[in-house]
């Protein structure tokens, strides 16, 4: 950022602070937005729900109670309790624990997605404000030139075309400046909505133009929240295979039933047994379907990893291009922009240039500053995208 623009941003920034407005960082905005998000609260409740279901893993079938007359002489009460094979309950508990982990990873994904969305809005607001600063300077210059051109036309010093050109240039810049003011107001409103802040008199931090090294790239896709979620789906699918296999094992039964006379001793009134999985086909179908679910999960993981890899390459390519562009602007283009403005002003004041050429030259100079901010926006956005793909909040 050129020195005049930096100075203007700094003066504007600290002037607003002196009027008691609070500066809210990106991290603070994200924290408040996450705290206020209904989706994140719902994700927390989903974790709680899955934890509550852990105890249900050991649920046993209802006890059967009968009143009947086995001998035809009297009625007696019988009880029967069946149990699955013990490994069924163990596998159900392990499966449910993995579902708890899945809910936790879903919360991470929801958090990452929402934080990324809020950060993009914060970045866009930073860029908007930086553009406003540049356009406000340009708007002020063009307003003065338009007013001066009108006076000189009335005095017969310039022709009508130069007057119209000056007025048109001012009109375009002024309209663009007002568009950014409206957009900035809307972005502030969005941040208020996400964070739940009632006070609208807050400031955001100026956008950073600090470049980072080229070692920024990191392709460790296992940290991607969406990939982790699918990987957890695969773990659950494998746990379900174990559960379906254990269900094919014999069950256990225990009961109390007096099949003899009333005088039958207590020890002979109990019965023990097993449940036989005679219908093997239905168990095999469940096991095969569970194995297919594992294969589906693995293919989904591979597909998502390909997609995320492509997105990472695109984001890193954007990062590199934007970094090169920023380096050029900061080493050459911004200096050229200042020289163009100073030279055009000198030539115009010395009568060596008319309004049309003067406005065209300074318009080109300001366009360089706006393109610089565009590159800065792409640079910062590419960093947000890479961090998002890496699963870094």
XYZ file of C-alpha atoms in Angstrom:
393
model
C 0.000 0.000 0.000
C 1.470 3.419 -0.943
C 2.446 5.824 1.768
C -0.400 8.286 1.220
C -2.982 5.519 1.312
C -1.434 3.941 4.400
C -1.359 7.300 6.142
C -4.980 7.945 5.296
C -6.056 4.516 6.554
C -4.065 4.985 9.735
C -5.515 8.434 10.432
C -9.036 7.235 9.720
C -8.560 4.153 11.863
C -7.182 5.902 14.906
C -9.542 8.827 14.597
C -12.455 6.449 14.897
C -10.865 4.751 17.908
C -10.590 8.117 19.614
C -14.340 8.482 19.322
C -14.791 5.407 21.474
C -15.525 2.805 18.812
C -14.383 -0.685 19.621
C -12.027 -2.563 17.294
C -13.125 -6.172 16.866
C -10.617 -8.650 15.459
C -11.432 -11.450 13.057
C -10.878 -14.000 15.825
C -13.321 -12.155 18.098
C -15.956 -12.009 15.364
C -15.595 -15.729 14.645
C -15.802 -16.563 18.357
C -18.975 -14.537 18.843
C -20.533 -15.910 15.657
C -19.851 -19.509 16.660
C -21.234 -18.854 20.121
C -24.383 -17.380 18.582
C -24.861 -20.026 15.872
C -27.945 -22.239 16.175
C -26.333 -24.854 13.935
C -23.336 -25.168 16.241
C -25.653 -25.446 19.241
C -27.589 -28.168 17.426
C -24.320 -30.001 16.726
C -23.498 -29.897 20.443
C -26.906 -31.345 21.255
C -26.331 -34.091 18.695
C -23.148 -35.091 20.546
C -25.075 -35.125 23.813
C -27.766 -37.285 22.231
C -25.288 -39.863 20.938
C -23.625 -40.033 24.353
C -27.002 -40.602 25.956
C -27.526 -43.562 23.620
C -24.370 -45.280 24.895
C -26.262 -46.861 27.786
C -28.871 -48.158 25.342
C -26.161 -50.358 23.809
C -26.736 -52.859 26.620
C -30.510 -52.894 26.372
C -31.941 -56.411 26.613
C -35.292 -57.675 25.288
C -38.348 -57.305 27.514
C -38.953 -60.066 30.040
C -41.802 -62.394 29.056
C -44.374 -63.033 31.787
C -47.023 -65.749 31.388
C -49.774 -67.092 33.604
C -50.736 -70.575 32.397
C -51.780 -74.058 33.491
C -49.130 -76.543 32.313
C -50.774 -79.572 34.002
C -54.375 -78.482 33.743
C -54.787 -78.554 37.513
C -53.668 -75.065 38.528
C -52.240 -71.831 37.158
C -48.632 -70.871 37.640
C -46.511 -67.893 36.683
C -43.594 -68.227 34.304
C -40.835 -65.808 33.418
C -38.537 -65.895 30.402
C -35.617 -63.602 29.661
C -33.598 -63.862 26.474
C -30.177 -62.338 25.796
C -28.141 -61.754 22.706
C -24.700 -63.304 22.570
C -22.466 -61.111 24.826
C -20.359 -59.858 21.918
C -23.495 -58.254 20.459
C -23.686 -55.835 23.371
C -19.962 -55.194 23.239
C -20.107 -54.438 19.521
C -23.199 -52.267 19.939
C -21.357 -50.205 22.536
C -18.279 -49.862 20.300
C -20.499 -48.867 17.387
C -22.269 -46.244 19.468
C -18.957 -44.803 20.678
C -17.959 -44.332 17.057
C -21.271 -42.563 16.465
C -20.371 -40.188 19.282
C -17.081 -39.500 17.504
C -19.002 -38.994 14.259
C -21.217 -36.380 15.914
C -18.101 -34.634 17.224
C -16.577 -34.577 13.746
C -19.839 -33.268 12.313
C -19.597 -30.427 14.811
C -16.021 -29.744 13.688
C -17.166 -29.660 10.063
C -20.074 -27.331 10.861
C -17.760 -25.109 12.888
C -15.152 -25.010 10.125
C -17.720 -24.208 7.427
C -19.376 -21.475 9.461
C -16.087 -19.919 10.573
C -14.900 -19.870 6.943
C -18.087 -18.105 5.881
C -17.721 -15.478 8.615
C -14.035 -14.939 7.810
C -14.861 -14.344 4.149
C -17.377 -11.679 5.152
C -14.827 -10.084 7.480
C -12.231 -10.098 4.685
C -14.688 -8.607 2.210
C -15.438 -5.890 4.738
C -11.732 -5.155 5.125
C -11.332 -4.927 1.348
C -14.421 -2.749 1.036
C -13.115 -0.294 3.597
C -9.706 -0.169 1.890
C -11.438 0.480 -1.445
C -13.543 3.158 0.196
C -10.404 4.935 1.347
C -8.930 4.933 -2.161
C -12.215 5.904 -3.799
C -12.829 8.658 -1.262
C -9.482 10.227 -2.173
C -10.269 9.830 -5.868
C -13.821 11.126 -5.375
C -12.531 14.230 -3.618
C -9.982 14.927 -6.367
C -12.514 14.402 -9.162
C -15.101 16.554 -7.411
C -12.678 19.457 -7.242
C -11.686 18.960 -10.879
C -15.318 18.782 -11.988
C -16.122 21.982 -10.116
C -13.047 23.716 -11.523
C -13.882 22.505 -15.046
C -17.371 23.995 -14.769
C -15.929 27.351 -13.709
C -13.352 27.335 -16.504
C -16.019 26.420 -19.076
C -18.151 29.326 -17.920
C -15.066 31.523 -18.255
C -14.452 30.215 -21.773
C -11.101 28.649 -20.870
C -12.005 25.052 -21.832
C -14.406 23.511 -24.328
C -17.665 21.707 -23.562
C -16.153 18.230 -24.159
C -13.556 18.719 -21.414
C -16.280 19.908 -19.034
C -18.466 16.871 -19.808
C -15.525 14.497 -19.446
C -14.643 15.898 -16.023
C -18.260 15.682 -14.864
C -18.644 12.124 -16.181
C -15.453 10.936 -14.494
C -16.579 12.415 -11.195
C -20.060 10.890 -11.592
C -18.681 7.390 -12.203
C -16.278 7.497 -9.269
C -18.847 9.026 -6.947
C -21.381 6.352 -7.831
C -18.802 3.612 -7.292
C -17.847 5.140 -3.959
C -21.496 5.160 -2.843
C -21.861 1.519 -3.926
C -18.985 0.552 -1.656
C -20.514 2.532 1.212
C -23.778 0.612 0.807
C -21.971 -2.714 0.477
C -19.917 -1.995 3.609
C -23.060 -1.178 5.570
C -24.635 -4.454 4.467
C -21.534 -6.441 5.427
C -21.514 -4.846 8.877
C -25.171 -5.835 9.205
C -24.313 -9.428 8.277
C -21.611 -9.571 10.947
C -24.049 -8.162 13.482
C -26.585 -10.804 12.512
C -24.083 -13.652 12.810
C -22.595 -12.450 16.096
C -25.757 -11.148 17.718
C -24.052 -7.845 18.537
C -26.542 -5.070 19.230
C -24.020 -2.244 19.112
C -23.306 -1.275 15.501
C -20.544 1.205 16.379
C -17.626 -1.180 16.080
C -14.580 -1.235 13.829
C -12.658 -4.036 12.203
C -8.926 -4.381 11.841
C -7.284 -2.984 8.671
C -6.426 -5.648 6.117
C -2.878 -6.953 6.362
C -0.597 -6.747 3.328
C 2.129 -8.867 4.922
C 3.350 -11.639 2.620
C 4.151 -15.088 3.974
C 6.680 -17.579 2.661
C 6.146 -20.065 -0.155
C 6.316 -22.949 2.323
C 2.715 -22.206 3.138
C 1.436 -25.167 1.136
C 0.501 -28.243 3.136
C -1.318 -31.092 1.442
C -2.088 -33.152 4.554
C -5.669 -33.898 3.587
C -6.316 -36.083 6.633
C -6.877 -32.875 8.601
C -9.704 -31.811 6.291
C -12.937 -31.857 8.300
C -15.057 -33.338 5.495
C -12.497 -36.101 4.838
C -12.339 -36.900 8.549
C -16.108 -37.154 8.632
C -16.171 -39.703 5.804
C -13.322 -41.617 7.408
C -15.393 -41.853 10.566
C -18.313 -43.113 8.476
C -16.023 -45.899 7.265
C -15.074 -46.767 10.847
C -18.749 -46.997 11.752
C -19.422 -49.182 8.742
C -16.673 -51.571 9.843
C -18.031 -51.661 13.385
C -21.424 -52.520 11.946
C -19.921 -55.504 10.125
C -18.675 -56.821 13.475
C -22.102 -56.228 14.999
C -23.962 -58.045 12.233
C -21.598 -61.014 12.496
C -22.110 -61.245 16.253
C -25.882 -61.216 15.770
C -25.558 -64.482 13.837
C -24.335 -66.215 16.994
C -26.703 -68.147 19.318
C -28.508 -66.177 21.988
C -29.125 -67.126 25.597
C -32.372 -67.701 27.492
C -33.141 -67.965 31.194
C -36.518 -68.478 32.798
C -38.631 -69.601 35.727
C -41.546 -71.978 35.052
C -43.157 -74.682 37.095
C -44.084 -77.432 34.620
C -44.809 -79.971 37.312
C -46.956 -80.111 40.404
C -47.027 -77.432 43.040
C -44.739 -79.555 45.136
C -41.953 -79.409 42.542
C -38.788 -78.222 44.226
C -37.537 -74.749 43.377
C -34.372 -75.993 41.660
C -36.439 -77.824 39.048
C -38.561 -74.810 38.151
C -35.812 -72.980 36.275
C -34.971 -73.439 32.636
C -31.995 -72.499 30.564
C -31.491 -72.511 26.809
C -30.111 -70.890 23.703
C -31.709 -69.215 20.716
C -30.650 -70.823 17.451
C -29.937 -68.653 14.376
C -31.592 -71.135 12.026
C -32.374 -68.568 9.328
C -28.790 -67.995 8.242
C -29.793 -66.246 5.054
C -31.090 -63.150 6.761
C -27.894 -62.777 8.769
C -25.760 -63.254 5.673
C -27.693 -60.539 3.865
C -27.123 -58.100 6.714
C -23.426 -58.934 6.869
C -22.992 -58.568 3.100
C -24.856 -55.247 3.131
C -22.641 -54.002 5.982
C -19.523 -54.964 4.014
C -20.860 -53.135 0.974
C -21.368 -50.044 3.151
C -17.658 -50.226 4.035
C -16.724 -50.327 0.337
C -19.036 -47.378 -0.386
C -17.442 -45.340 2.403
C -13.937 -46.074 1.128
C -14.867 -44.983 -2.396
C -16.459 -41.804 -1.072
C -13.277 -41.046 0.870
C -11.155 -41.523 -2.247
C -13.502 -39.313 -4.282
C -13.545 -36.535 -1.689
C -9.759 -36.645 -1.340
C -9.458 -36.132 -5.091
C -11.859 -33.219 -4.918
C -10.115 -31.601 -1.946
C -6.717 -32.129 -3.585
C -7.924 -30.275 -6.669
C -9.338 -27.477 -4.551
C -6.073 -27.268 -2.630
C -4.051 -27.037 -5.850
C -6.355 -24.325 -7.180
C -6.193 -22.356 -3.939
C -2.414 -22.643 -3.749
C -2.098 -21.602 -7.391
C -4.246 -18.562 -6.600
C -2.046 -17.896 -3.583
C 1.132 -17.973 -5.666
C -0.299 -15.769 -8.430
C -1.613 -13.247 -5.926
C 1.713 -13.241 -4.046
C 3.599 -12.535 -7.278
C 1.122 -9.797 -8.155
C 1.448 -8.175 -4.725
C 5.220 -8.282 -4.919
C 5.055 -6.496 -8.270
C 2.611 -3.866 -7.018
C 4.611 -3.131 -3.879
C 7.975 -3.030 -5.638
C 6.973 -1.214 -8.833
C 3.341 -0.463 -9.654
C 2.390 1.574 -6.577
C 5.464 3.761 -7.006
C 4.536 4.215 -10.650
C 1.021 5.174 -9.601
C 2.326 7.937 -7.337
C 4.668 9.194 -10.056
C 1.807 9.226 -12.591
C -0.362 11.312 -10.261
C 2.452 13.768 -9.460
C 3.553 14.096 -13.083
C 0.006 14.504 -14.421
C -0.671 17.163 -11.804
C 2.524 19.040 -12.667
C 1.828 18.962 -16.416
C -1.751 20.108 -15.892
C -0.780 22.957 -13.582
C 1.901 24.078 -16.072
C -0.647 24.119 -18.904
C 1.053 21.269 -20.737
C -1.984 18.971 -20.430
C -5.748 19.443 -20.703
C -8.507 18.075 -18.432
C -9.072 15.001 -20.534
C -5.456 13.825 -20.466
C -5.073 14.809 -16.833
C -8.124 12.832 -15.762
C -7.146 9.849 -17.879
C -3.682 9.748 -16.329
C -4.820 9.984 -12.734
C -7.642 7.536 -13.450
C -5.042 5.021 -14.629
C -2.988 5.747 -11.521
C -5.908 5.148 -9.148
C -6.851 2.033 -11.129
C -3.448 0.606 -10.201
C -4.213 1.120 -6.503
C -7.612 -0.562 -6.865
C -6.065 -3.504 -8.736
C -3.564 -3.804 -5.920
C -6.424 -4.162 -3.448
C -8.014 -6.731 -5.748
C -4.815 -8.779 -5.673
C -4.620 -8.359 -1.910
C -8.177 -9.670 -1.645
C -7.347 -12.742 -3.753
C -4.214 -13.324 -1.699
C -5.973 -13.214 1.665
C -8.911 -15.230 0.353
C -6.585 -17.949 -0.946
C -5.021 -18.179 2.523
C -8.468 -18.536 4.108
C -9.370 -21.240 1.582
C -6.161 -23.215 2.147
C -6.602 -23.065 5.904
C -10.225 -24.109 5.493
C -9.261 -27.112 3.348
C -6.612 -28.051 5.908
C -9.218 -27.896 8.659
C -7.566 -24.931 10.384
C -9.960 -22.425 11.945
